[in-house]
Amino acid sequence: DSGVTQTPKHLITATGQRVTLRCSPRSGDLSVYWYQQSLDQGLQFLIQYYNGEERAKGNILERFSAQQFPDLHSELNLSSLELGDSALYFCASSVASGRETKNIQYFGAGTRLSVL
Amino acid sequence: GEDVEQSLFLSVREGDSSVINCTYTDSSSTYLYWYKQEPGAGLQLLTYIFSNMDMKQDQRLTVLLNKKDKHLSLRIADTQTGDSAIYFCAESAKMEYGNKLVFGAGTILRVKS
């Protein structure tokens, strides 16, 4: 068990809908990262938050947004969903802010999103 | 930009050694990682190596790093059926204010009993 908790495990929804994925980092970790895993794109970095502030952004669509709350949990919001958004979404956490040389990321079990 | 490449598939017999190879492009990467993903599960951190090291051993796992050739390998000794999984190589990539991991496509390891 990595200590990173993601809910829900599975999500089935329809095109055009909006969903929220939730992540609780390991105790003591201030950074939260979101990654998308799909068959055609592999594992892709979406966004990083550190102590409530956005720190780094990857190839995240404008329809997607995230935030990190004062209790350090994070939510990834996906809106106007398309079939191609079906994927496994991972959250990872780290004690580092991201600029340190050593930045070990621990991953949750993921949320599998199916858009029908 | 950053890019990580891995061979896609490896099949070994139980008890043999497995060697999974990876090449990366970002010469500024300071840490390189190996993650394991079992079916339906998340990514489990197996081990990591700092770029000033050539080798790191952790029980059945041995990581070799050739920084000149930007080549990383993971050797699993006495491979067991429970080692069957997808193995991902990743490099850390600094961004302006943060950091991300760049992953390879993953190597499917199949262990035959």
Short mmCIF file of C-alpha atoms in Angstrom, two decimals:
data_model
loop_
_atom_site.label_atom_id
_atom_site.label_comp_id
_atom_site.label_asym_id
_atom_site.label_seq_id
_atom_site.Cartn_x
_atom_site.Cartn_y
_atom_site.Cartn_z
CA ASP A 1 0.00 0.00 0.00
CA SER A 2 1.55 3.27 -1.17
CA GLY A 3 -0.47 5.42 1.22
CA VAL A 4 -2.00 7.40 -1.66
CA THR A 5 -5.79 7.00 -1.82
CA GLN A 6 -7.85 7.57 -4.94
CA THR A 7 -11.62 7.48 -5.27
CA PRO A 8 -13.62 6.21 -6.96
CA LYS A 9 -11.90 3.11 -8.37
CA HIS A 10 -14.18 3.01 -11.39
CA LEU A 11 -16.34 5.61 -13.05
CA ILE A 12 -18.69 5.07 -15.96
CA THR A 13 -20.32 8.08 -17.54
CA ALA A 14 -21.62 9.44 -20.82
CA THR A 15 -20.15 11.85 -23.33
CA GLY A 16 -20.67 15.48 -22.45
CA GLN A 17 -20.77 14.83 -18.72
CA ARG A 18 -18.50 16.12 -15.95
CA VAL A 19 -16.75 14.02 -13.30
CA THR A 20 -14.52 14.64 -10.31
CA LEU A 21 -11.69 12.37 -9.29
CA ARG A 22 -10.32 12.60 -5.77
CA CYS A 23 -6.88 11.95 -4.32
CA SER A 24 -5.53 11.94 -0.78
CA PRO A 25 -1.73 12.07 -0.63
CA ARG A 26 0.52 10.17 1.76
CA SER A 27 0.73 11.67 5.21
CA GLY A 28 3.32 14.44 5.16
CA ASP A 29 3.49 14.79 1.37
CA LEU A 30 2.82 18.28 0.07
CA SER A 31 2.98 17.63 -3.67
CA VAL A 32 0.26 15.94 -5.69
CA TYR A 33 0.66 14.92 -9.32
CA TRP A 34 -1.94 13.71 -11.81
CA TYR A 35 -1.13 11.36 -14.68
CA GLN A 36 -3.27 9.83 -17.42
CA GLN A 37 -2.62 6.31 -18.71
CA SER A 38 -4.17 5.33 -22.04
CA LEU A 39 -3.38 2.66 -24.60
CA ASP A 40 -2.38 5.11 -27.32
CA GLN A 41 -0.56 7.75 -25.24
CA GLY A 42 0.92 5.69 -22.42
CA LEU A 43 1.52 7.44 -19.10
CA GLN A 44 1.33 11.21 -19.47
CA PHE A 45 1.88 13.88 -16.84
CA LEU A 46 -1.07 16.25 -16.45
CA ILE A 47 -0.42 18.64 -13.58
CA GLN A 48 1.39 19.13 -10.26
CA TYR A 49 0.27 20.98 -7.14
CA TYR A 50 2.44 21.82 -4.16
CA ASN A 51 0.85 22.96 -0.91
CA GLY A 52 -2.19 24.30 -2.71
CA GLU A 53 -0.40 26.01 -5.60
CA GLU A 54 -0.07 24.86 -9.17
CA ARG A 55 3.60 24.13 -9.89
CA ALA A 56 3.80 22.40 -13.24
CA LYS A 57 1.51 21.70 -16.13
CA GLY A 58 1.77 19.03 -18.79
CA ASN A 59 -0.45 18.26 -21.76
CA ILE A 60 -3.64 18.84 -19.81
CA LEU A 61 -6.71 19.69 -21.87
CA GLU A 62 -8.55 22.95 -21.21
CA ARG A 63 -11.63 20.85 -20.34
CA PHE A 64 -9.66 19.42 -17.41
CA SER A 65 -8.83 21.29 -14.23
CA ALA A 66 -7.45 20.44 -10.83
CA GLN A 67 -7.03 21.92 -7.41
CA GLN A 68 -5.42 21.11 -4.11
CA PHE A 69 -7.25 21.96 -0.91
CA PRO A 70 -5.88 23.17 2.46
CA ASP A 71 -6.00 19.62 3.81
CA LEU A 72 -3.77 18.71 0.81
CA HIS A 73 -6.23 16.41 -0.91
CA SER A 74 -6.63 17.08 -4.60
CA GLU A 75 -9.42 16.82 -7.14
CA LEU A 76 -9.19 16.46 -10.90
CA ASN A 77 -12.26 17.73 -12.74
CA LEU A 78 -12.97 16.46 -16.24
CA SER A 79 -15.75 18.16 -18.17
CA SER A 80 -17.45 17.86 -21.58
CA LEU A 81 -16.21 14.31 -21.62
CA GLU A 82 -15.38 12.62 -24.91
CA LEU A 83 -14.90 8.95 -25.74
CA GLY A 84 -11.16 9.56 -25.98
CA ASP A 85 -11.00 10.61 -22.33
CA SER A 86 -11.52 7.00 -21.28
CA ALA A 87 -8.34 6.10 -19.44
CA LEU A 88 -6.78 5.27 -16.10
CA TYR A 89 -6.06 8.38 -14.07
CA PHE A 90 -3.33 8.19 -11.47
CA CYS A 91 -2.52 10.46 -8.62
CA ALA A 92 0.95 10.48 -7.09
CA SER A 93 2.36 12.30 -4.10
CA SER A 94 5.79 13.38 -2.99
CA VAL A 95 7.30 15.12 0.00
CA ALA A 96 9.30 17.33 -2.38
CA SER A 97 8.15 20.54 -4.04
CA GLY A 98 9.47 19.33 -7.35
CA ARG A 99 12.60 21.42 -7.76
CA GLU A 100 14.68 19.22 -5.49
CA THR A 101 17.11 16.79 -7.02
CA LYS A 102 15.41 13.87 -5.30
CA ASN A 103 11.69 13.64 -5.91
CA ILE A 104 10.28 10.19 -5.24
CA GLN A 105 6.65 9.89 -6.32
CA TYR A 106 4.30 7.30 -4.83
CA PHE A 107 1.23 6.36 -6.83
CA GLY A 108 -2.34 5.54 -5.94
CA ALA A 109 -4.27 2.61 -7.43
CA GLY A 110 -5.89 4.86 -10.03
CA THR A 111 -9.41 5.70 -11.17
CA ARG A 112 -10.58 3.91 -14.30
CA LEU A 113 -12.82 6.23 -16.30
CA SER A 114 -15.06 4.83 -19.02
CA VAL A 115 -16.89 7.33 -21.21
CA LEU A 116 -19.71 5.72 -23.19
CA GLY B 1 12.73 17.14 -25.09
CA GLU B 2 12.51 14.14 -22.86
CA ASP B 3 11.95 10.68 -24.23
CA VAL B 4 12.22 7.23 -22.68
CA GLU B 5 12.24 4.04 -24.71
CA GLN B 6 11.86 0.45 -23.64
CA SER B 7 11.52 -2.91 -25.34
CA LEU B 8 7.88 -3.95 -25.25
CA PHE B 9 7.96 -7.59 -24.26
CA LEU B 10 10.15 -10.10 -22.43
CA SER B 11 9.43 -13.75 -21.73
CA VAL B 12 11.54 -15.79 -19.31
CA ARG B 13 11.33 -19.10 -17.48
CA GLU B 14 10.79 -19.21 -13.73
CA GLY B 15 14.13 -19.18 -11.93
CA ASP B 16 15.98 -17.43 -14.76
CA SER B 17 17.18 -13.82 -14.62
CA SER B 18 15.24 -11.10 -16.41
CA VAL B 19 16.88 -8.00 -17.85
CA ILE B 20 14.71 -5.08 -18.87
CA ASN B 21 16.39 -2.29 -20.80
CA CYS B 22 15.63 1.39 -21.12
CA THR B 23 17.17 4.40 -22.85
CA TYR B 24 16.50 8.01 -21.95
CA THR B 25 17.35 11.32 -23.56
CA ASP B 26 17.42 14.01 -20.88
CA SER B 27 21.05 14.26 -19.78
CA SER B 28 20.05 16.51 -16.90
CA SER B 29 17.97 13.74 -15.30
CA THR B 30 19.32 13.21 -11.83
CA TYR B 31 17.15 10.32 -10.76
CA LEU B 32 15.86 7.38 -12.76
CA TYR B 33 13.14 5.06 -11.56
CA TRP B 34 11.65 1.64 -12.09
CA TYR B 35 7.95 1.08 -11.44
CA LYS B 36 5.92 -2.13 -11.60
CA GLN B 37 2.26 -2.35 -12.61
CA GLU B 38 0.32 -5.56 -12.02
CA PRO B 39 -3.00 -6.13 -13.79
CA GLY B 40 -5.68 -3.82 -12.42
CA ALA B 41 -3.28 -2.24 -9.96
CA GLY B 42 -1.45 1.04 -9.58
CA LEU B 43 2.20 1.82 -10.08
CA GLN B 44 4.49 0.39 -7.45
CA LEU B 45 7.89 2.03 -7.01
CA LEU B 46 10.48 -0.74 -7.21
CA THR B 47 13.74 1.14 -7.02
CA TYR B 48 15.55 4.24 -8.18
CA ILE B 49 19.10 5.28 -8.89
CA PHE B 50 20.91 8.57 -8.67
CA SER B 51 22.73 9.54 -11.84
CA ASN B 52 26.17 9.59 -10.22
CA MET B 53 25.88 5.88 -9.45
CA ASP B 54 26.67 3.03 -11.80
CA MET B 55 24.84 0.30 -9.96
CA LYS B 56 22.35 -0.22 -7.20
CA GLN B 57 21.35 -3.57 -5.71
CA ASP B 58 18.24 -4.22 -3.68
CA GLN B 59 17.60 -7.89 -2.87
CA ARG B 60 16.73 -9.58 -6.20
CA LEU B 61 16.85 -6.30 -8.13
CA THR B 62 19.97 -4.83 -9.70
CA VAL B 63 19.91 -1.52 -11.55
CA LEU B 64 22.75 -0.66 -13.91
CA LEU B 65 23.23 2.85 -15.28
CA ASN B 66 25.45 3.80 -18.19
CA LYS B 67 25.26 7.56 -18.13
CA LYS B 68 27.43 8.01 -21.21
CA ASP B 69 25.04 5.95 -23.34
CA LYS B 70 21.95 7.03 -21.34
CA HIS B 71 21.09 3.38 -20.82
CA LEU B 72 19.39 1.94 -17.77
CA SER B 73 18.66 -1.70 -17.04
CA LEU B 74 16.77 -3.62 -14.39
CA ARG B 75 17.87 -7.16 -13.62
CA ILE B 76 15.56 -9.43 -11.66
CA ALA B 77 17.34 -12.48 -10.28
CA ASP B 78 15.52 -15.79 -9.80
CA THR B 79 12.41 -14.50 -11.57
CA GLN B 80 9.14 -15.80 -10.14
CA THR B 81 5.64 -16.02 -11.63
CA GLY B 82 4.64 -13.21 -9.27
CA ASP B 83 7.06 -10.96 -11.14
CA SER B 84 4.82 -11.08 -14.22
CA ALA B 85 3.76 -7.46 -14.72
CA ILE B 86 4.48 -4.35 -16.77
CA TYR B 87 7.71 -2.59 -15.83
CA PHE B 88 8.11 1.12 -16.47
CA CYS B 89 11.32 3.06 -16.63
CA ALA B 90 10.97 6.77 -15.80
CA GLU B 91 13.20 9.80 -15.68
CA SER B 92 12.62 12.91 -13.64
CA ALA B 93 12.32 16.08 -15.69
CA LYS B 94 12.53 19.51 -14.12
CA MET B 95 10.07 22.14 -15.21
CA GLU B 96 10.14 25.85 -14.45
CA TYR B 97 8.72 25.58 -10.94
CA GLY B 98 8.09 21.88 -10.59
CA ASN B 99 8.92 18.43 -11.76
CA LYS B 100 7.37 15.55 -13.64
CA LEU B 101 8.14 11.94 -14.40
CA VAL B 102 8.53 10.92 -18.03
CA PHE B 103 7.70 7.26 -18.54
CA GLY B 104 8.61 4.73 -21.15
CA ALA B 105 5.87 2.68 -22.81
CA GLY B 106 6.46 -0.21 -20.41
CA THR B 107 7.90 -3.69 -20.82
CA ILE B 108 5.53 -6.62 -20.38
CA LEU B 109 7.34 -9.36 -18.46
CA ARG B 110 5.89 -12.83 -18.79
CA VAL B 111 7.26 -15.54 -16.54
CA LYS B 112 6.62 -19.12 -17.61
CA SER B 113 6.52 -21.86 -14.98
#
